[in-house]
Short mmCIF file of C-alpha atoms in Angstrom, two decimals:
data_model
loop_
_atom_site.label_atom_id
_atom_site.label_comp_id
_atom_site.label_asym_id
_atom_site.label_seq_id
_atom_site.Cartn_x
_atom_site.Cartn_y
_atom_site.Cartn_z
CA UNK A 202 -19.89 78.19 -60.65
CA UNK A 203 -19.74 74.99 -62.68
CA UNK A 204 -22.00 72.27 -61.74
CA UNK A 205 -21.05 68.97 -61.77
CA UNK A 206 -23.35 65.85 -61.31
CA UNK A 207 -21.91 63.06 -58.93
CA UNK A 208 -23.81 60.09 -60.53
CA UNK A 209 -21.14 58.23 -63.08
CA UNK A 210 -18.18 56.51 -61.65
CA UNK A 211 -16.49 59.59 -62.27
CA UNK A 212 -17.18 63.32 -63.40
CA UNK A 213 -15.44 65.10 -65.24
CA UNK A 214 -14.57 69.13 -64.21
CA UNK A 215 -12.77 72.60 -65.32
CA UNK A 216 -10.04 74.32 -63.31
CA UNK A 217 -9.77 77.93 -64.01
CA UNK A 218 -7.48 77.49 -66.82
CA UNK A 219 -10.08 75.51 -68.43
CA UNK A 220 -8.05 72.03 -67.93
CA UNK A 221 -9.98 69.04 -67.45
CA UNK A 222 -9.27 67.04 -64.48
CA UNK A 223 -11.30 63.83 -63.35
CA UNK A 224 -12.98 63.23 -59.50
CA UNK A 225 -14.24 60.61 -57.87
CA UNK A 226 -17.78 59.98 -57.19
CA UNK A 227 -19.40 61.33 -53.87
CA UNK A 228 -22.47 59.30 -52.79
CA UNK A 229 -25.29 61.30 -51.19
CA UNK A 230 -27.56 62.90 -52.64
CA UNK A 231 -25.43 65.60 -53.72
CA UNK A 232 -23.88 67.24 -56.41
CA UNK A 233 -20.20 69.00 -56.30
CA UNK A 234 -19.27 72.40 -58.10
CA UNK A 235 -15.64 74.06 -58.66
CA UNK A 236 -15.95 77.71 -56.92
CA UNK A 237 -14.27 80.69 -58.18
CA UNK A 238 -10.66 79.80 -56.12
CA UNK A 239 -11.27 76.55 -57.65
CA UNK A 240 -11.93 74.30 -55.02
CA UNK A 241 -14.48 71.92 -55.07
CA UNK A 242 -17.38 71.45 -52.42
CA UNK A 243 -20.78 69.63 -51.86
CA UNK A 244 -23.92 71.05 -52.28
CA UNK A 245 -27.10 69.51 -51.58
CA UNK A 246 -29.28 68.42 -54.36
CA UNK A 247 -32.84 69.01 -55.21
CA UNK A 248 -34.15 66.08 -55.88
CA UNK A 249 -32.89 62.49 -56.12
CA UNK A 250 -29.26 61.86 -57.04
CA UNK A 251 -28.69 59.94 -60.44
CA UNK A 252 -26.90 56.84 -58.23
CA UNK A 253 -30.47 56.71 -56.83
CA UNK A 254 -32.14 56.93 -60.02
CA UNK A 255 -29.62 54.19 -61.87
CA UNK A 256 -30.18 52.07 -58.75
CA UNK A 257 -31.69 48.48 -59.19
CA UNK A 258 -34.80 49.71 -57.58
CA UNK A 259 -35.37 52.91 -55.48
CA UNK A 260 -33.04 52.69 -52.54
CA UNK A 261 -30.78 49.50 -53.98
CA UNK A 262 -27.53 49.50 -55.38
CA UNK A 263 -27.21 49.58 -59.29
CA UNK A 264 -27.00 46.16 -60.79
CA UNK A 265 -23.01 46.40 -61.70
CA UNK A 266 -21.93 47.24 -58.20
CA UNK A 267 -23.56 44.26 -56.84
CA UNK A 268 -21.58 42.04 -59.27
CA UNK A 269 -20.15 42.36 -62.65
CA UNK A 270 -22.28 40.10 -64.58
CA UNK A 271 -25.93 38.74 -64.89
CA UNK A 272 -27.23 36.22 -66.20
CA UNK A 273 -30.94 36.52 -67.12
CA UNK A 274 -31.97 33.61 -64.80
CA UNK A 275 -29.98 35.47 -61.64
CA UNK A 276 -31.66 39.01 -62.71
CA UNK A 277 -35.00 37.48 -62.53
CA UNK A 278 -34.53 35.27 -59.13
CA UNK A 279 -33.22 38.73 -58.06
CA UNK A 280 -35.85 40.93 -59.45
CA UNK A 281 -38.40 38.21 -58.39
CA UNK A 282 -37.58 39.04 -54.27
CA UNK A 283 -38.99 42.69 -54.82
CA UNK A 284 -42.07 41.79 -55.97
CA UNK A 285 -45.59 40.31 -54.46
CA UNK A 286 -48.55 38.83 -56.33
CA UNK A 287 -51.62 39.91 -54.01
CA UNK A 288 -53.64 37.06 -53.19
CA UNK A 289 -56.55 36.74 -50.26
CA UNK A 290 -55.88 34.06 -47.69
CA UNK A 291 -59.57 32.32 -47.38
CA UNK A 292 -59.01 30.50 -44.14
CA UNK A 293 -57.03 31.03 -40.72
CA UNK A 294 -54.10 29.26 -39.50
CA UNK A 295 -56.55 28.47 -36.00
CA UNK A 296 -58.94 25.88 -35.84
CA UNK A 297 -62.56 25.25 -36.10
CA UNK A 298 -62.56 25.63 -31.98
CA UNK A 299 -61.91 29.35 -33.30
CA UNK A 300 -60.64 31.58 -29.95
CA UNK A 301 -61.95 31.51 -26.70
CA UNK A 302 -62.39 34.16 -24.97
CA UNK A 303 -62.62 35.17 -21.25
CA UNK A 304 -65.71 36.72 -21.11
CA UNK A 305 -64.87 38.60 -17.57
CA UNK A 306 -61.80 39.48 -18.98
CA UNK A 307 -62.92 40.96 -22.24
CA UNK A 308 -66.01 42.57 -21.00
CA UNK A 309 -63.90 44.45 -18.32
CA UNK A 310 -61.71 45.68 -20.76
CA UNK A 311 -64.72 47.10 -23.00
CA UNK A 312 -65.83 48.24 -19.84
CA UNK A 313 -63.12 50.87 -19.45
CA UNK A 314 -63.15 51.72 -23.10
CA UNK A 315 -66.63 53.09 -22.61
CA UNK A 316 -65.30 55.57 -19.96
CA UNK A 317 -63.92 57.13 -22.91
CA UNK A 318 -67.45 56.51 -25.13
CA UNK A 319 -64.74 54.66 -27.58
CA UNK A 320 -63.10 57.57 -28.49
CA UNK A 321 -59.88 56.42 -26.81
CA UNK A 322 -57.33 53.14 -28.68
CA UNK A 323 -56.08 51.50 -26.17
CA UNK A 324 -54.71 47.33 -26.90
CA UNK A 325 -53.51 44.77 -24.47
CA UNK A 326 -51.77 41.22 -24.91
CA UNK A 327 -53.99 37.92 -24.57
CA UNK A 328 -52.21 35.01 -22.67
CA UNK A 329 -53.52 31.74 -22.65
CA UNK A 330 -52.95 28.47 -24.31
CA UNK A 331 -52.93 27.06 -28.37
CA UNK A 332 -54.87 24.03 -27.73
CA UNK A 333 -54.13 20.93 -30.49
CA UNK A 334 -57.64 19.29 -31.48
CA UNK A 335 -56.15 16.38 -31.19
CA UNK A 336 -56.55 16.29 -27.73
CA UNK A 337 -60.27 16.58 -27.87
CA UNK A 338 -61.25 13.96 -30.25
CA UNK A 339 -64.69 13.78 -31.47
CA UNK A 340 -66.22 17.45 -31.18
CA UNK A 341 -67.59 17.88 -34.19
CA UNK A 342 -69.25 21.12 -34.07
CA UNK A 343 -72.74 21.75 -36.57
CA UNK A 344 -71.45 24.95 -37.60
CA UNK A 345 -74.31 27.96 -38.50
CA UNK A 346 -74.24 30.16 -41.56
CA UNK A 347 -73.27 32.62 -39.27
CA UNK A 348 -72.67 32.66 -35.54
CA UNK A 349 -72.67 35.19 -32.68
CA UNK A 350 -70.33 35.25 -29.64
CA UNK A 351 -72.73 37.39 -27.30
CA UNK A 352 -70.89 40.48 -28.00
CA UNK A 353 -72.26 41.29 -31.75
CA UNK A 354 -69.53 39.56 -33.42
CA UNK A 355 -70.02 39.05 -37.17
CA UNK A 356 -68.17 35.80 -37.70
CA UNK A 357 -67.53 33.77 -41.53
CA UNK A 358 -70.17 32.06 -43.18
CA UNK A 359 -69.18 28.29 -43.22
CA UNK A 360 -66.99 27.05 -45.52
CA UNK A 361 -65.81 23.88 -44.75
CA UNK A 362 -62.44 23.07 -45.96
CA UNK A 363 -60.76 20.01 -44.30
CA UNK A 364 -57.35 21.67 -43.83
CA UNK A 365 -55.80 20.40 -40.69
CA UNK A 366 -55.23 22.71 -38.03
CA UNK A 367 -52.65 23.02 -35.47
CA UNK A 368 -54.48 25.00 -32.95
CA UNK A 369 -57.59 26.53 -31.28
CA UNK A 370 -56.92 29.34 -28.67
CA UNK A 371 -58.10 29.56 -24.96
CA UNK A 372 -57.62 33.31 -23.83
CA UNK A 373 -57.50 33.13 -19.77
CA UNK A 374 -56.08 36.61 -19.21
CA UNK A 375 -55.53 40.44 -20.73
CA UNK A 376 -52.48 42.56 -20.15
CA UNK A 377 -52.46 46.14 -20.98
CA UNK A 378 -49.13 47.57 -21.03
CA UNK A 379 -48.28 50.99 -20.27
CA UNK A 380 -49.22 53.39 -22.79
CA UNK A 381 -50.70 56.80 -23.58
CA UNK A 382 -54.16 57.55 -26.06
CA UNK A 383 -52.43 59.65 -29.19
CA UNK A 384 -54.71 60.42 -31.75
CA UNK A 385 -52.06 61.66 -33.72
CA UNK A 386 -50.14 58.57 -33.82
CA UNK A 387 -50.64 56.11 -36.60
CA UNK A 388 -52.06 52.98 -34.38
CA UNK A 389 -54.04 55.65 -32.24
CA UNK A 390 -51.64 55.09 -28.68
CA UNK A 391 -47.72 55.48 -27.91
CA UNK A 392 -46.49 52.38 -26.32
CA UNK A 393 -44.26 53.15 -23.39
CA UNK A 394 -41.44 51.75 -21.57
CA UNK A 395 -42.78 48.73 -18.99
CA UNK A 396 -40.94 48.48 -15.80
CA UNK A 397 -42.89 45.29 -15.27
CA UNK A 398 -42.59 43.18 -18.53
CA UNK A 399 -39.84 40.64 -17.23
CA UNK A 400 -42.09 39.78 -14.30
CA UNK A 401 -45.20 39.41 -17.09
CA UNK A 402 -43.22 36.84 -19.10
CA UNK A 403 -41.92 35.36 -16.03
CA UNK A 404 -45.99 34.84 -14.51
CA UNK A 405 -47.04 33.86 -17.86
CA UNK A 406 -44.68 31.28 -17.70
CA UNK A 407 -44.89 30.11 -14.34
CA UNK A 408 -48.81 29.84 -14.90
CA UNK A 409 -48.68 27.69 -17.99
CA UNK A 410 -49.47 30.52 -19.97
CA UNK A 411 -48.26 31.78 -23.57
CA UNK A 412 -49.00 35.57 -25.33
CA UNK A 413 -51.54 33.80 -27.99
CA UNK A 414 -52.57 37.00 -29.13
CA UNK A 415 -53.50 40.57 -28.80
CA UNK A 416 -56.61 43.02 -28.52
CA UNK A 417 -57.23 46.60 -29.66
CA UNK A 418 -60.31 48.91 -29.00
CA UNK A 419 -61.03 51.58 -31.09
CA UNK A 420 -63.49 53.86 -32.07
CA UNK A 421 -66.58 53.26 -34.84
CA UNK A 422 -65.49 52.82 -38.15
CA UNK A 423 -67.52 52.78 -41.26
CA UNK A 424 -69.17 49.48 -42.16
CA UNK A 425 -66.33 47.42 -43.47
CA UNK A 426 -63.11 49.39 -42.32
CA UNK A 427 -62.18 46.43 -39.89
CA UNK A 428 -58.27 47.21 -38.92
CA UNK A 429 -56.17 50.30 -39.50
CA UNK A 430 -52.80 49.60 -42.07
CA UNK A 431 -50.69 50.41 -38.22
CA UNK A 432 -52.89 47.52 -37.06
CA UNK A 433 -52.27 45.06 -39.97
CA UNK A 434 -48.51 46.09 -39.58
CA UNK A 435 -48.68 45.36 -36.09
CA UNK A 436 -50.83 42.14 -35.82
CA UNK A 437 -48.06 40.60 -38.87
CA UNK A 438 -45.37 41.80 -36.40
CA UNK A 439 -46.73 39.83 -33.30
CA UNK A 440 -47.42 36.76 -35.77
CA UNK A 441 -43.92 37.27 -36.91
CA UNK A 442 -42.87 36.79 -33.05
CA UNK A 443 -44.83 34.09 -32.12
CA UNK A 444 -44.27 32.01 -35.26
CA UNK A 445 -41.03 32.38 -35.15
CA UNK A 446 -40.56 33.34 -38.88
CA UNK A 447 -42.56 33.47 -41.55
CA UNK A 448 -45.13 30.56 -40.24
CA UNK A 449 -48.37 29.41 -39.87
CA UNK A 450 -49.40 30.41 -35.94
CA UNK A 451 -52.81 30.47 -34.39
CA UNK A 452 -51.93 33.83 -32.63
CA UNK A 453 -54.49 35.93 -33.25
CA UNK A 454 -55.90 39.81 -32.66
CA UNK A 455 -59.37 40.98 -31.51
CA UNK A 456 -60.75 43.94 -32.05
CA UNK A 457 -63.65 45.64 -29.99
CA UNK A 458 -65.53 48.70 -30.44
CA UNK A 459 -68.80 49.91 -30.26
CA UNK A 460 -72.10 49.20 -33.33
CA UNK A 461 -74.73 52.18 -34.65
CA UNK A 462 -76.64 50.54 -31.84
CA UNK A 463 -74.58 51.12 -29.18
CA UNK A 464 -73.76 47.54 -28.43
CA UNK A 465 -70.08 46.49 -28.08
CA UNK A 466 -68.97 44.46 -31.28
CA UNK A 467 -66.08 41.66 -30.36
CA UNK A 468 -64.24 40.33 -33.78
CA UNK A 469 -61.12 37.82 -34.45
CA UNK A 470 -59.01 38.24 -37.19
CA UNK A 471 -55.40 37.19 -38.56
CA UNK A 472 -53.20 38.31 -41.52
CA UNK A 473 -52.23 36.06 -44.02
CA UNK A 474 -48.96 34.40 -44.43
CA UNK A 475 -48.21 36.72 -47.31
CA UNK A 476 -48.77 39.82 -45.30
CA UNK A 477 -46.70 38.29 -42.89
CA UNK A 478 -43.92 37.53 -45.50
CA UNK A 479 -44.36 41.75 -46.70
CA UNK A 480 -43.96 43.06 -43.21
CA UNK A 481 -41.08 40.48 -42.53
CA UNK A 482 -39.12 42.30 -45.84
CA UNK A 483 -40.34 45.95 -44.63
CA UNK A 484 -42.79 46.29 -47.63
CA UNK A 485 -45.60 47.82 -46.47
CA UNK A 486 -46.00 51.27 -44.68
CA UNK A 487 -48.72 53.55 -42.90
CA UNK A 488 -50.15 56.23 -45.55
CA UNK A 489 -52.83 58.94 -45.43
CA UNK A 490 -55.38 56.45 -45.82
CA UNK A 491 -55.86 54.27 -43.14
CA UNK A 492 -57.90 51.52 -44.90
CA UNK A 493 -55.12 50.83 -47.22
CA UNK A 494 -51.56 49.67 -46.55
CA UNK A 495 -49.08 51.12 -48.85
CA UNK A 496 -46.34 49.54 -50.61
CA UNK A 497 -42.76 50.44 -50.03
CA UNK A 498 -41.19 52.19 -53.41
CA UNK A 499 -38.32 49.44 -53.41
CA UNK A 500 -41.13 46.56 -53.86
CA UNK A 501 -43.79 46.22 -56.66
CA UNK A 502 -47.32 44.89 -55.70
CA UNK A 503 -49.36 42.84 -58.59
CA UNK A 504 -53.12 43.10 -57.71
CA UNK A 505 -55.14 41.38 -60.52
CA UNK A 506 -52.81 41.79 -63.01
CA UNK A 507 -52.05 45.17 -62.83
CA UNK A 508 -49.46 47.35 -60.55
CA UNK A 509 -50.74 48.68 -56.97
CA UNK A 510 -48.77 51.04 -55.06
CA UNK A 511 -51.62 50.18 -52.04
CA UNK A 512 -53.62 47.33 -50.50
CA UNK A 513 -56.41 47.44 -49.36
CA UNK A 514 -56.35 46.33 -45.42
CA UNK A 515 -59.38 43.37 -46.30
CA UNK A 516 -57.07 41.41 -48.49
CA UNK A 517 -55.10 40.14 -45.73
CA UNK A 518 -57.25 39.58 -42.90
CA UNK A 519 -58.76 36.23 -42.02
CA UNK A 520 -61.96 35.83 -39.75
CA UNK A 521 -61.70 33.97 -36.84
CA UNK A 522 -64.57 32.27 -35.38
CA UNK A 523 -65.59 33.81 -31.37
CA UNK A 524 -66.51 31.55 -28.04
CA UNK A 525 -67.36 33.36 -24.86
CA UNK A 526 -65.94 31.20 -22.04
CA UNK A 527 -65.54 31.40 -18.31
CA UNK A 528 -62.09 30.27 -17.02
CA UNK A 529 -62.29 27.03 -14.88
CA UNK A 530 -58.92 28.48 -13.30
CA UNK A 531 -58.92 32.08 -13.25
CA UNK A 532 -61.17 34.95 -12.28
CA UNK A 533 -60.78 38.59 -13.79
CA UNK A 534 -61.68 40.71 -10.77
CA UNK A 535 -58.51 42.50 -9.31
CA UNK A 536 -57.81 46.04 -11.01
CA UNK A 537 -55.97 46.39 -13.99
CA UNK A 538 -52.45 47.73 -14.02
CA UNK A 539 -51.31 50.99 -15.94
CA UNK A 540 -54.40 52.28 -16.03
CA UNK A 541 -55.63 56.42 -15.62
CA UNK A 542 -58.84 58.00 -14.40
CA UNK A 543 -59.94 54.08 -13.95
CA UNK A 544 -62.30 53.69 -10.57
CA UNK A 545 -60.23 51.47 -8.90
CA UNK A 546 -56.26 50.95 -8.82
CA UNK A 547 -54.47 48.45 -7.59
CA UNK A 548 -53.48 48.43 -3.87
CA UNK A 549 -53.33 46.23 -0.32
CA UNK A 550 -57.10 47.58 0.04
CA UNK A 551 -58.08 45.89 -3.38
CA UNK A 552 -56.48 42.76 -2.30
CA UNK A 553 -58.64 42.39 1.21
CA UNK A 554 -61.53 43.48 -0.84
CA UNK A 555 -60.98 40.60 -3.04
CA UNK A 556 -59.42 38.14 -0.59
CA UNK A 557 -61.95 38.36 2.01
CA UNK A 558 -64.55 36.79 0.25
CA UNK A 559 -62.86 33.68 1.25
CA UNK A 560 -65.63 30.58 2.30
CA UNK A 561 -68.36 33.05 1.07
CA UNK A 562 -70.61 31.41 -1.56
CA UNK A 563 -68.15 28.79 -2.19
CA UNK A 564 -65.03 30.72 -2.70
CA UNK A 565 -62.09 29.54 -1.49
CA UNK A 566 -58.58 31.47 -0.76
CA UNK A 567 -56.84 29.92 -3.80
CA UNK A 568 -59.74 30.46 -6.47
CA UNK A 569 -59.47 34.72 -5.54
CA UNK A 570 -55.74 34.41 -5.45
CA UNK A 571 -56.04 32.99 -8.85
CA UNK A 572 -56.57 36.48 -10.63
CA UNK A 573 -53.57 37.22 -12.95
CA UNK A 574 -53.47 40.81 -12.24
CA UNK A 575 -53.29 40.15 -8.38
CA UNK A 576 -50.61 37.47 -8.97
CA UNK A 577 -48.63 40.26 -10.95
CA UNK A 578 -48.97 42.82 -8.25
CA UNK A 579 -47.88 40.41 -5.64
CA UNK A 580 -44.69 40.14 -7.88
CA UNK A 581 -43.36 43.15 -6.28
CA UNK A 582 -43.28 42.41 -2.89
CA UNK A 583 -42.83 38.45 -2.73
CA UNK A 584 -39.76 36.88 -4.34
CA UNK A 585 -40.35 35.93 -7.96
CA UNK A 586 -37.79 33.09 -8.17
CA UNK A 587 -38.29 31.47 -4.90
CA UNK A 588 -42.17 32.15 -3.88
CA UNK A 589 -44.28 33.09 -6.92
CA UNK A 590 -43.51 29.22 -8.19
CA UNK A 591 -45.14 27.80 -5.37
CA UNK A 592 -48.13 29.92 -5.24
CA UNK A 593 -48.68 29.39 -9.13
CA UNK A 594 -47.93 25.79 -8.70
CA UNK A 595 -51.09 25.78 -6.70
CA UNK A 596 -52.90 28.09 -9.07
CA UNK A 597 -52.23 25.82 -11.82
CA UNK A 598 -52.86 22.82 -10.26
CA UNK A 599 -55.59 22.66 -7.29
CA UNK A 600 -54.65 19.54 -6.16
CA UNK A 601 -51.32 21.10 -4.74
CA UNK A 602 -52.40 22.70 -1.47
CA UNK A 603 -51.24 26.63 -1.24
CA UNK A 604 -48.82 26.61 1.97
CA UNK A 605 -50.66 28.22 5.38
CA UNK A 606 -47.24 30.20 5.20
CA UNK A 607 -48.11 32.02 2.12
CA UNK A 608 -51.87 32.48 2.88
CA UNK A 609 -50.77 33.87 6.57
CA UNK A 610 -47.96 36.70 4.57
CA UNK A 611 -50.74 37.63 2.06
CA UNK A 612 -53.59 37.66 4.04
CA UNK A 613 -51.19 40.38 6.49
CA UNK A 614 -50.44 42.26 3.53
CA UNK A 615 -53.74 42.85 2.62
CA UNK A 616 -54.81 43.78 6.25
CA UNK A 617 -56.66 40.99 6.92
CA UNK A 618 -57.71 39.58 10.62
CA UNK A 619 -55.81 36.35 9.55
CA UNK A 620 -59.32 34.31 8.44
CA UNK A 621 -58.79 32.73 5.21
#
């Protein structure tokens, strides 16, 4: 057989006779060969095809079949696109209020992470609000070298840098979607289809609340291996989202897992705008090791002057400082949804559990209702256009008196004697 390469414009080939004859380039990575009756097929190639390999970088188009001519100012605008000049972010995009975070909310959470001793990922979104500082004038907080949150958070040193800030964050609630622990997958768990994510954007809403970040437990790591390159990838796509674009945004991600000494560890982070900006153009991928993020083969990475076909994870993170706080609004007491081999689950027994605690120790019907999870469950058996408004209209605002009508039809669902 005669072998023929398929990577000019056009290769030239024998017939039996020993004529030459002219055919048209295939794309593909293929090559074509004449067989003894003299017909031509396609064979695959080993290797990479020579239109790859004369392409303007691995997986483009050569330069002459995206136009004609160049001029040296277009080439280098062009070639300028495909590649990134590593720099470290030094501050955040949130505020010197830093996040705060429920401490029910998040300590429940680690709470079911140690049924698993931490050997299980598992993440979850954070809803609450991106609070301007604006609105609270005059806090100006002595910051510490370093701080603590309570939970063995290592936060940043202080390094004052009057940058104005849009934002701090106020978590109020955690959502854990439906998912399944996968050791084998690259962020750890396999994210599965949620039959109740409409009716989570729709509470969110209705409660005044926005996904302002998200939260991922994980097992130990060695001492400065803070975020997998599937976390990075993932945290820049949810800043991606809430941003909008390729934007500042105080949405941020927590991680939790467990220290040496056994005490759960609580830290905020975000990825820079340039790791935003390389995630955004598909330039960074998962590799075999987890601490680094690899760079796509199309784009070229410049780390102090020299190539880098990796990052290392570190370079784009920002710390963000930690609060505990205790919602004014909402409790965190009603069991989590999509959760397995958990103690409780949620059902009408967990809701007169909860409920009946009404004008005990100053609890009234509205602060228990006011439990994010229990409001979600309720979405499936009161209407979430008509009713759910009203009730979080009253959740929101405790001046607006929850109608007798609604505690009467939730106090019968949950089997209660009708005192509320």
């Amino acid at each position: 057989n005669t072998v023929m390469d398929n990577g000019s414009s056009s290769a030239t080939k024998k017939n039996n006779d020993g004529a030459a004859m002219d055919t048209e380039n295939s794309s593909g990575n293929t090559r074509r060969i004449i067989d003894k009756d003299g017909s031509i097929k396609l064979v695959h190639a080993e290797g990479p095809s020579s239109s790859a390999e004369r392409g303007f970088r691995k997986g483009q188009l050569a330069l002459r079949d995206m136009k004609m001519a160049w001029t040296l100012e277009e080439f280098t605008a062009m070639d300028e696109k495909y590649n990134f000049k590593i720099k470290r972010q030094d501050v955040s995009f949130v505020g010197s209020g830093g996040v705060h975070l429920e401490s029910s909310a998040v300590n429940d959470f680690q709470s079911y992470l140690r049924r698993f001793q931490f050997q299980q990922q598992r993440f979850g979104y954070l809803y609450g609000r991106f609070v301007d500082e604006e609105e609270e004038p005059g806090e100006e907080e002595e910051k510490p070298a370093s701080i603590s949150s309570g939970w063995g958070a290592r936060l940043p040193e202080s390094e004052e840098k009057k940058t104005k800030k849009n934002a701090k964050v106020i978590v109020e609630a955690i959502y854990e979607p439906p998912q399944e622990a996968d050791p084998e997958a690259a962020e750890g768990f396999v994210i599965l289809d949620d039959p109740n994510e409409e009716n989570v954007g729709n509470l969110a809403k209705m409660l005044g609340l926005l996904r302002v970040g998200w939260i991922v437990g994980h097992p130990p790591r060695e001492e400065g291996f803070q975020l997998s390159a599937a976390e990075i990838i993932m945290a820049a796509e949810l800043q991606l989202e809430s941003a909008g674009g390729i934007e500042p945004t105080p949405f941020v991600t927590v991680r939790v897992t467990v220290g040496d000494d056994g005490n759960v560890v609580v830290e905020a982070f975000q990825v820079s705008l340039q790791c935003m900006e390389m995630v955004a153009e598909e330039a960074l991928d998962v590799g075999p090791n987890p601490g680094f993020c690899y760079v796509n083969e199309t784009f070229s990475a410049i780390q102090e002057g020299k190539p880098s076909s990796t990052v290392e994870n570190n370079f784009f993170l920002t710390l963000v400082p930690i609060n505990g706080y205790q919602s004014e609004t909402f409790v965190s007491k009603f069991p989590r949804a999509n959760r397995a081999y958990d103690d409780r689950a949620q059902t009408h027994d967990e809701m007169k559990r909860q409920l009946s605690k009404s004008g005990q120790s100053g609890w009234a019907f509205i602060d228990l209702l006011s439990d994010f999870s229990l409001l979600l469950y309720l979405c499936k058996f009161l209407d979430v256009n008509t009713d759910m408004p009203k009730i979080c209209r009253s959740v929101r605002d405790r001046e607006v008196s929850l109608d007798d009508g609604y505690k009467i039809i939730i106090s019968s669902m949950a089997g209660m004697d009708g005192s509320y």
